[in-house]
Amino acid sequence: VLDFRKREKEENRRAKQAVMEQIARDKAERRSRMATTQSPSGNNERKKDKGDEQKKTNGIFVVKPISTQTKIRDKLVAMKKTYPEEKANTAFRTLNAYCKNLLKVPLEAKFRSIRTS
């Protein structure tokens, strides 16, 4: 059983490595295509990329932008703490219904906005 588990882990590791290598190849191919289609001003972008890499390597003081996901999570946590459990649960169920509808039919205009009245 242990031997089987070791083989399975090794196989998963190899599969993950193959996927990561394919991602790296695809990324390099996209960058090379972008470089050939860009005008001479593309050199400035390469310099900016090098600057970004340098910031990452020196990165203790680099400020990372807050993602939308983090903002939403913070708002939901604040809502849960602020309101009584019953009202918060009702609000969460309503938001869940809105999100499900939006995911089912993303092009439907009526699901893209919420009336606040």
PDB file of N, CA, C and O in Angstrom, residues 47-95:
ATOM      1  N   LYS A  47      11.895  47.124 -20.286  1.00  0.00           N
ATOM      2  CA  LYS A  47      12.607  47.760 -19.182  1.00  0.00           C
ATOM      3  C   LYS A  47      11.729  47.795 -17.944  1.00  0.00           C
ATOM      4  O   LYS A  47      12.195  47.585 -16.839  1.00  0.00           O
ATOM      5  N   LYS A  48      10.426  48.049 -18.147  1.00  0.00           N
ATOM      6  CA  LYS A  48       9.507  48.087 -17.017  1.00  0.00           C
ATOM      7  C   LYS A  48       9.416  46.699 -16.376  1.00  0.00           C
ATOM      8  O   LYS A  48       9.389  46.565 -15.165  1.00  0.00           O
ATOM      9  N   ASP A  49       9.389  45.630 -17.221  1.00  0.00           N
ATOM     10  CA  ASP A  49       9.346  44.271 -16.697  1.00  0.00           C
ATOM     11  C   ASP A  49      10.578  43.980 -15.847  1.00  0.00           C
ATOM     12  O   ASP A  49      10.479  43.369 -14.790  1.00  0.00           O
ATOM     13  N   LYS A  50      11.745  44.433 -16.294  1.00  0.00           N
ATOM     14  CA  LYS A  50      12.965  44.224 -15.518  1.00  0.00           C
ATOM     15  C   LYS A  50      12.874  44.959 -14.190  1.00  0.00           C
ATOM     16  O   LYS A  50      13.305  44.452 -13.166  1.00  0.00           O
ATOM     17  N   GLY A  51      12.300  46.163 -14.213  1.00  0.00           N
ATOM     18  CA  GLY A  51      12.120  46.923 -12.979  1.00  0.00           C
ATOM     19  C   GLY A  51      11.180  46.203 -12.034  1.00  0.00           C
ATOM     20  O   GLY A  51      11.406  46.153 -10.826  1.00  0.00           O
ATOM     21  N   ASP A  52      10.111  45.603 -12.580  1.00  0.00           N
ATOM     22  CA  ASP A  52       9.185  44.843 -11.752  1.00  0.00           C
ATOM     23  C   ASP A  52       9.879  43.637 -11.135  1.00  0.00           C
ATOM     24  O   ASP A  52       9.676  43.319  -9.965  1.00  0.00           O
ATOM     25  N   GLU A  53      10.712  42.965 -11.942  1.00  0.00           N
ATOM     26  CA  GLU A  53      11.441  41.816 -11.414  1.00  0.00           C
ATOM     27  C   GLU A  53      12.377  42.244 -10.292  1.00  0.00           C
ATOM     28  O   GLU A  53      12.511  41.554  -9.287  1.00  0.00           O
ATOM     29  N   GLN A  54      13.014  43.394 -10.475  1.00  0.00           N
ATOM     30  CA  GLN A  54      13.920  43.874  -9.445  1.00  0.00           C
ATOM     31  C   GLN A  54      13.146  44.194  -8.166  1.00  0.00           C
ATOM     32  O   GLN A  54      13.599  43.881  -7.073  1.00  0.00           O
ATOM     33  N   LYS A  55      11.967  44.794  -8.302  1.00  0.00           N
ATOM     34  CA  LYS A  55      11.152  45.086  -7.126  1.00  0.00           C
ATOM     35  C   LYS A  55      10.778  43.797  -6.405  1.00  0.00           C
ATOM     36  O   LYS A  55      10.766  43.738  -5.188  1.00  0.00           O
ATOM     37  N   LYS A  56      10.464  42.753  -7.187  1.00  0.00           N
ATOM     38  CA  LYS A  56      10.091  41.488  -6.568  1.00  0.00           C
ATOM     39  C   LYS A  56      11.263  40.881  -5.816  1.00  0.00           C
ATOM     40  O   LYS A  56      11.098  40.317  -4.749  1.00  0.00           O
ATOM     41  N   THR A  57      12.460  40.994  -6.379  1.00  0.00           N
ATOM     42  CA  THR A  57      13.607  40.393  -5.720  1.00  0.00           C
ATOM     43  C   THR A  57      14.033  41.205  -4.498  1.00  0.00           C
ATOM     44  O   THR A  57      14.467  40.642  -3.507  1.00  0.00           O
ATOM     45  N   ASN A  58      13.898  42.528  -4.569  1.00  0.00           N
ATOM     46  CA  ASN A  58      14.237  43.358  -3.423  1.00  0.00           C
ATOM     47  C   ASN A  58      13.053  43.491  -2.483  1.00  0.00           C
ATOM     48  O   ASN A  58      13.153  44.138  -1.460  1.00  0.00           O
ATOM     49  N   GLY A  59      11.967  42.843  -2.810  1.00  0.00           N
ATOM     50  CA  GLY A  59      10.603  42.998  -2.412  1.00  0.00           C
ATOM     51  C   GLY A  59      10.159  43.148  -0.993  1.00  0.00           C
ATOM     52  O   GLY A  59       9.004  42.943  -0.784  1.00  0.00           O
ATOM     53  N   ILE A  60      10.944  43.498  -0.034  1.00  0.00           N
ATOM     54  CA  ILE A  60      10.425  43.643   1.318  1.00  0.00           C
ATOM     55  C   ILE A  60       9.456  44.815   1.398  1.00  0.00           C
ATOM     56  O   ILE A  60       8.419  44.725   2.027  1.00  0.00           O
ATOM     57  N   PHE A  61       9.749  45.898   0.730  1.00  0.00           N
ATOM     58  CA  PHE A  61       8.964  47.106   0.864  1.00  0.00           C
ATOM     59  C   PHE A  61       7.992  47.332  -0.282  1.00  0.00           C
ATOM     60  O   PHE A  61       7.417  48.397  -0.398  1.00  0.00           O
ATOM     61  N   VAL A  62       7.801  46.340  -1.132  1.00  0.00           N
ATOM     62  CA  VAL A  62       6.872  46.485  -2.243  1.00  0.00           C
ATOM     63  C   VAL A  62       5.450  46.357  -1.716  1.00  0.00           C
ATOM     64  O   VAL A  62       5.121  45.430  -0.986  1.00  0.00           O
ATOM     65  N   VAL A  63       4.589  47.309  -2.082  1.00  0.00           N
ATOM     66  CA  VAL A  63       3.190  47.276  -1.662  1.00  0.00           C
ATOM     67  C   VAL A  63       2.399  46.580  -2.751  1.00  0.00           C
ATOM     68  O   VAL A  63       2.401  47.000  -3.894  1.00  0.00           O
ATOM     69  N   LYS A  64       1.717  45.518  -2.376  1.00  0.00           N
ATOM     70  CA  LYS A  64       0.918  44.782  -3.330  1.00  0.00           C
ATOM     71  C   LYS A  64      -0.506  45.328  -3.307  1.00  0.00           C
ATOM     72  O   LYS A  64      -1.032  45.647  -2.239  1.00  0.00           O
ATOM     73  N   PRO A  65      -1.156  45.450  -4.463  1.00  0.00           N
ATOM     74  CA  PRO A  65      -2.522  45.960  -4.487  1.00  0.00           C
ATOM     75  C   PRO A  65      -3.489  44.965  -3.845  1.00  0.00           C
ATOM     76  O   PRO A  65      -3.270  43.758  -3.895  1.00  0.00           O
ATOM     77  N   ILE A  66      -4.538  45.484  -3.248  1.00  0.00           N
ATOM     78  CA  ILE A  66      -5.544  44.635  -2.629  1.00  0.00           C
ATOM     79  C   ILE A  66      -6.452  44.107  -3.726  1.00  0.00           C
ATOM     80  O   ILE A  66      -6.948  44.862  -4.549  1.00  0.00           O
ATOM     81  N   SER A  67      -6.664  42.817  -3.730  1.00  0.00           N
ATOM     82  CA  SER A  67      -7.490  42.228  -4.768  1.00  0.00           C
ATOM     83  C   SER A  67      -8.969  42.444  -4.468  1.00  0.00           C
ATOM     84  O   SER A  67      -9.361  42.705  -3.329  1.00  0.00           O
ATOM     85  N   THR A  68      -9.769  42.333  -5.486  1.00  0.00           N
ATOM     86  CA  THR A  68     -11.217  42.481  -5.338  1.00  0.00           C
ATOM     87  C   THR A  68     -11.756  41.404  -4.408  1.00  0.00           C
ATOM     88  O   THR A  68     -12.638  41.666  -3.596  1.00  0.00           O
ATOM     89  N   GLN A  69     -11.205  40.216  -4.507  1.00  0.00           N
ATOM     90  CA  GLN A  69     -11.646  39.116  -3.657  1.00  0.00           C
ATOM     91  C   GLN A  69     -11.446  39.456  -2.183  1.00  0.00           C
ATOM     92  O   GLN A  69     -12.320  39.204  -1.360  1.00  0.00           O
ATOM     93  N   THR A  70     -10.326  40.053  -1.853  1.00  0.00           N
ATOM     94  CA  THR A  70     -10.044  40.438  -0.473  1.00  0.00           C
ATOM     95  C   THR A  70     -11.021  41.504  -0.011  1.00  0.00           C
ATOM     96  O   THR A  70     -11.524  41.446   1.122  1.00  0.00           O
ATOM     97  N   LYS A  71     -11.314  42.465  -0.860  1.00  0.00           N
ATOM     98  CA  LYS A  71     -12.264  43.518  -0.503  1.00  0.00           C
ATOM     99  C   LYS A  71     -13.644  42.938  -0.221  1.00  0.00           C
ATOM    100  O   LYS A  71     -14.292  43.307   0.762  1.00  0.00           O
ATOM    101  N   ILE A  72     -14.096  42.034  -1.089  1.00  0.00           N
ATOM    102  CA  ILE A  72     -15.409  41.421  -0.907  1.00  0.00           C
ATOM    103  C   ILE A  72     -15.446  40.625   0.389  1.00  0.00           C
ATOM    104  O   ILE A  72     -16.404  40.714   1.164  1.00  0.00           O
ATOM    105  N   ARG A  73     -14.412  39.841   0.636  1.00  0.00           N
ATOM    106  CA  ARG A  73     -14.366  39.049   1.864  1.00  0.00           C
ATOM    107  C   ARG A  73     -14.432  39.940   3.096  1.00  0.00           C
ATOM    108  O   ARG A  73     -15.174  39.658   4.042  1.00  0.00           O
ATOM    109  N   ASP A  74     -13.680  41.050   3.082  1.00  0.00           N
ATOM    110  CA  ASP A  74     -13.700  41.970   4.213  1.00  0.00           C
ATOM    111  C   ASP A  74     -15.086  42.558   4.439  1.00  0.00           C
ATOM    112  O   ASP A  74     -15.548  42.686   5.583  1.00  0.00           O
ATOM    113  N   LYS A  75     -15.775  42.920   3.354  1.00  0.00           N
ATOM    114  CA  LYS A  75     -17.137  43.474   3.475  1.00  0.00           C
ATOM    115  C   LYS A  75     -18.104  42.438   4.034  1.00  0.00           C
ATOM    116  O   LYS A  75     -18.944  42.752   4.877  1.00  0.00           O
ATOM    117  N   LEU A  76     -17.989  41.194   3.587  1.00  0.00           N
ATOM    118  CA  LEU A  76     -18.879  40.144   4.079  1.00  0.00           C
ATOM    119  C   LEU A  76     -18.636  39.857   5.561  1.00  0.00           C
ATOM    120  O   LEU A  76     -19.587  39.663   6.331  1.00  0.00           O
ATOM    121  N   VAL A  77     -17.383  39.844   5.957  1.00  0.00           N
ATOM    122  CA  VAL A  77     -17.057  39.622   7.374  1.00  0.00           C
ATOM    123  C   VAL A  77     -17.612  40.769   8.222  1.00  0.00           C
ATOM    124  O   VAL A  77     -18.200  40.545   9.278  1.00  0.00           O
ATOM    125  N   ALA A  78     -17.451  41.995   7.734  1.00  0.00           N
ATOM    126  CA  ALA A  78     -17.973  43.151   8.471  1.00  0.00           C
ATOM    127  C   ALA A  78     -19.493  43.072   8.590  1.00  0.00           C
ATOM    128  O   ALA A  78     -20.058  43.378   9.649  1.00  0.00           O
ATOM    129  N   MET A  79     -20.155  42.658   7.512  1.00  0.00           N
ATOM    130  CA  MET A  79     -21.611  42.537   7.549  1.00  0.00           C
ATOM    131  C   MET A  79     -22.033  41.473   8.558  1.00  0.00           C
ATOM    132  O   MET A  79     -22.987  41.667   9.317  1.00  0.00           O
ATOM    133  N   LYS A  80     -21.321  40.363   8.606  1.00  0.00           N
ATOM    134  CA  LYS A  80     -21.661  39.290   9.534  1.00  0.00           C
ATOM    135  C   LYS A  80     -21.492  39.739  10.984  1.00  0.00           C
ATOM    136  O   LYS A  80     -22.279  39.387  11.858  1.00  0.00           O
ATOM    137  N   LYS A  81     -20.457  40.544  11.242  1.00  0.00           N
ATOM    138  CA  LYS A  81     -20.209  41.024  12.601  1.00  0.00           C
ATOM    139  C   LYS A  81     -21.184  42.121  13.010  1.00  0.00           C
ATOM    140  O   LYS A  81     -21.537  42.232  14.175  1.00  0.00           O
ATOM    141  N   THR A  82     -21.617  42.937  12.048  1.00  0.00           N
ATOM    142  CA  THR A  82     -22.437  44.106  12.348  1.00  0.00           C
ATOM    143  C   THR A  82     -23.899  43.757  12.594  1.00  0.00           C
ATOM    144  O   THR A  82     -24.516  44.298  13.522  1.00  0.00           O
ATOM    145  N   TYR A  83     -24.458  42.879  11.791  1.00  0.00           N
ATOM    146  CA  TYR A  83     -25.891  42.604  11.841  1.00  0.00           C
ATOM    147  C   TYR A  83     -26.186  41.333  12.628  1.00  0.00           C
ATOM    148  O   TYR A  83     -25.336  40.450  12.745  1.00  0.00           O
ATOM    149  N   PRO A  84     -27.429  41.220  13.129  1.00  0.00           N
ATOM    150  CA  PRO A  84     -27.823  39.980  13.809  1.00  0.00           C
ATOM    151  C   PRO A  84     -27.728  38.795  12.850  1.00  0.00           C
ATOM    152  O   PRO A  84     -27.814  38.954  11.626  1.00  0.00           O
ATOM    153  N   GLU A  85     -27.559  37.622  13.407  1.00  0.00           N
ATOM    154  CA  GLU A  85     -27.325  36.427  12.608  1.00  0.00           C
ATOM    155  C   GLU A  85     -28.433  36.182  11.595  1.00  0.00           C
ATOM    156  O   GLU A  85     -28.173  35.857  10.433  1.00  0.00           O
ATOM    157  N   GLU A  86     -29.686  36.375  11.981  1.00  0.00           N
ATOM    158  CA  GLU A  86     -30.809  36.125  11.089  1.00  0.00           C
ATOM    159  C   GLU A  86     -30.781  37.049   9.871  1.00  0.00           C
ATOM    160  O   GLU A  86     -30.938  36.618   8.734  1.00  0.00           O
ATOM    161  N   LYS A  87     -30.538  38.336  10.101  1.00  0.00           N
ATOM    162  CA  LYS A  87     -30.490  39.295   8.992  1.00  0.00           C
ATOM    163  C   LYS A  87     -29.278  39.034   8.102  1.00  0.00           C
ATOM    164  O   LYS A  87     -29.361  39.137   6.877  1.00  0.00           O
ATOM    165  N   ALA A  88     -28.158  38.717   8.716  1.00  0.00           N
ATOM    166  CA  ALA A  88     -26.947  38.447   7.927  1.00  0.00           C
ATOM    167  C   ALA A  88     -27.153  37.217   7.044  1.00  0.00           C
ATOM    168  O   ALA A  88     -26.788  37.226   5.865  1.00  0.00           O
ATOM    169  N   ASN A  89     -27.765  36.174   7.607  1.00  0.00           N
ATOM    170  CA  ASN A  89     -28.006  34.966   6.820  1.00  0.00           C
ATOM    171  C   ASN A  89     -28.955  35.239   5.652  1.00  0.00           C
ATOM    172  O   ASN A  89     -28.766  34.721   4.554  1.00  0.00           O
ATOM    173  N   THR A  90     -29.978  36.055   5.894  1.00  0.00           N
ATOM    174  CA  THR A  90     -30.899  36.426   4.811  1.00  0.00           C
ATOM    175  C   THR A  90     -30.154  37.175   3.717  1.00  0.00           C
ATOM    176  O   THR A  90     -30.336  36.907   2.521  1.00  0.00           O
ATOM    177  N   ALA A  91     -29.297  38.100   4.111  1.00  0.00           N
ATOM    178  CA  ALA A  91     -28.513  38.862   3.134  1.00  0.00           C
ATOM    179  C   ALA A  91     -27.583  37.938   2.350  1.00  0.00           C
ATOM    180  O   ALA A  91     -27.448  38.072   1.123  1.00  0.00           O
ATOM    181  N   PHE A  92     -26.957  36.979   3.026  1.00  0.00           N
ATOM    182  CA  PHE A  92     -26.048  36.061   2.352  1.00  0.00           C
ATOM    183  C   PHE A  92     -26.804  35.171   1.361  1.00  0.00           C
ATOM    184  O   PHE A  92     -26.321  34.898   0.260  1.00  0.00           O
ATOM    185  N   ARG A  93     -28.018  34.712   1.750  1.00  0.00           N
ATOM    186  CA  ARG A  93     -28.809  33.898   0.834  1.00  0.00           C
ATOM    187  C   ARG A  93     -29.213  34.707  -0.405  1.00  0.00           C
ATOM    188  O   ARG A  93     -29.193  34.204  -1.533  1.00  0.00           O
ATOM    189  N   THR A  94     -29.558  35.976  -0.184  1.00  0.00           N
ATOM    190  CA  THR A  94     -29.934  36.843  -1.307  1.00  0.00           C
ATOM    191  C   THR A  94     -28.745  37.059  -2.239  1.00  0.00           C
ATOM    192  O   THR A  94     -28.870  36.957  -3.468  1.00  0.00           O
ATOM    193  N   LEU A  95     -27.576  37.355  -1.663  1.00  0.00           N
ATOM    194  CA  LEU A  95     -26.369  37.526  -2.481  1.00  0.00           C
ATOM    195  C   LEU A  95     -26.031  36.247  -3.241  1.00  0.00           C
ATOM    196  O   LEU A  95     -25.607  36.292  -4.400  1.00  0.00           O
TER     197      LEU A  95
END
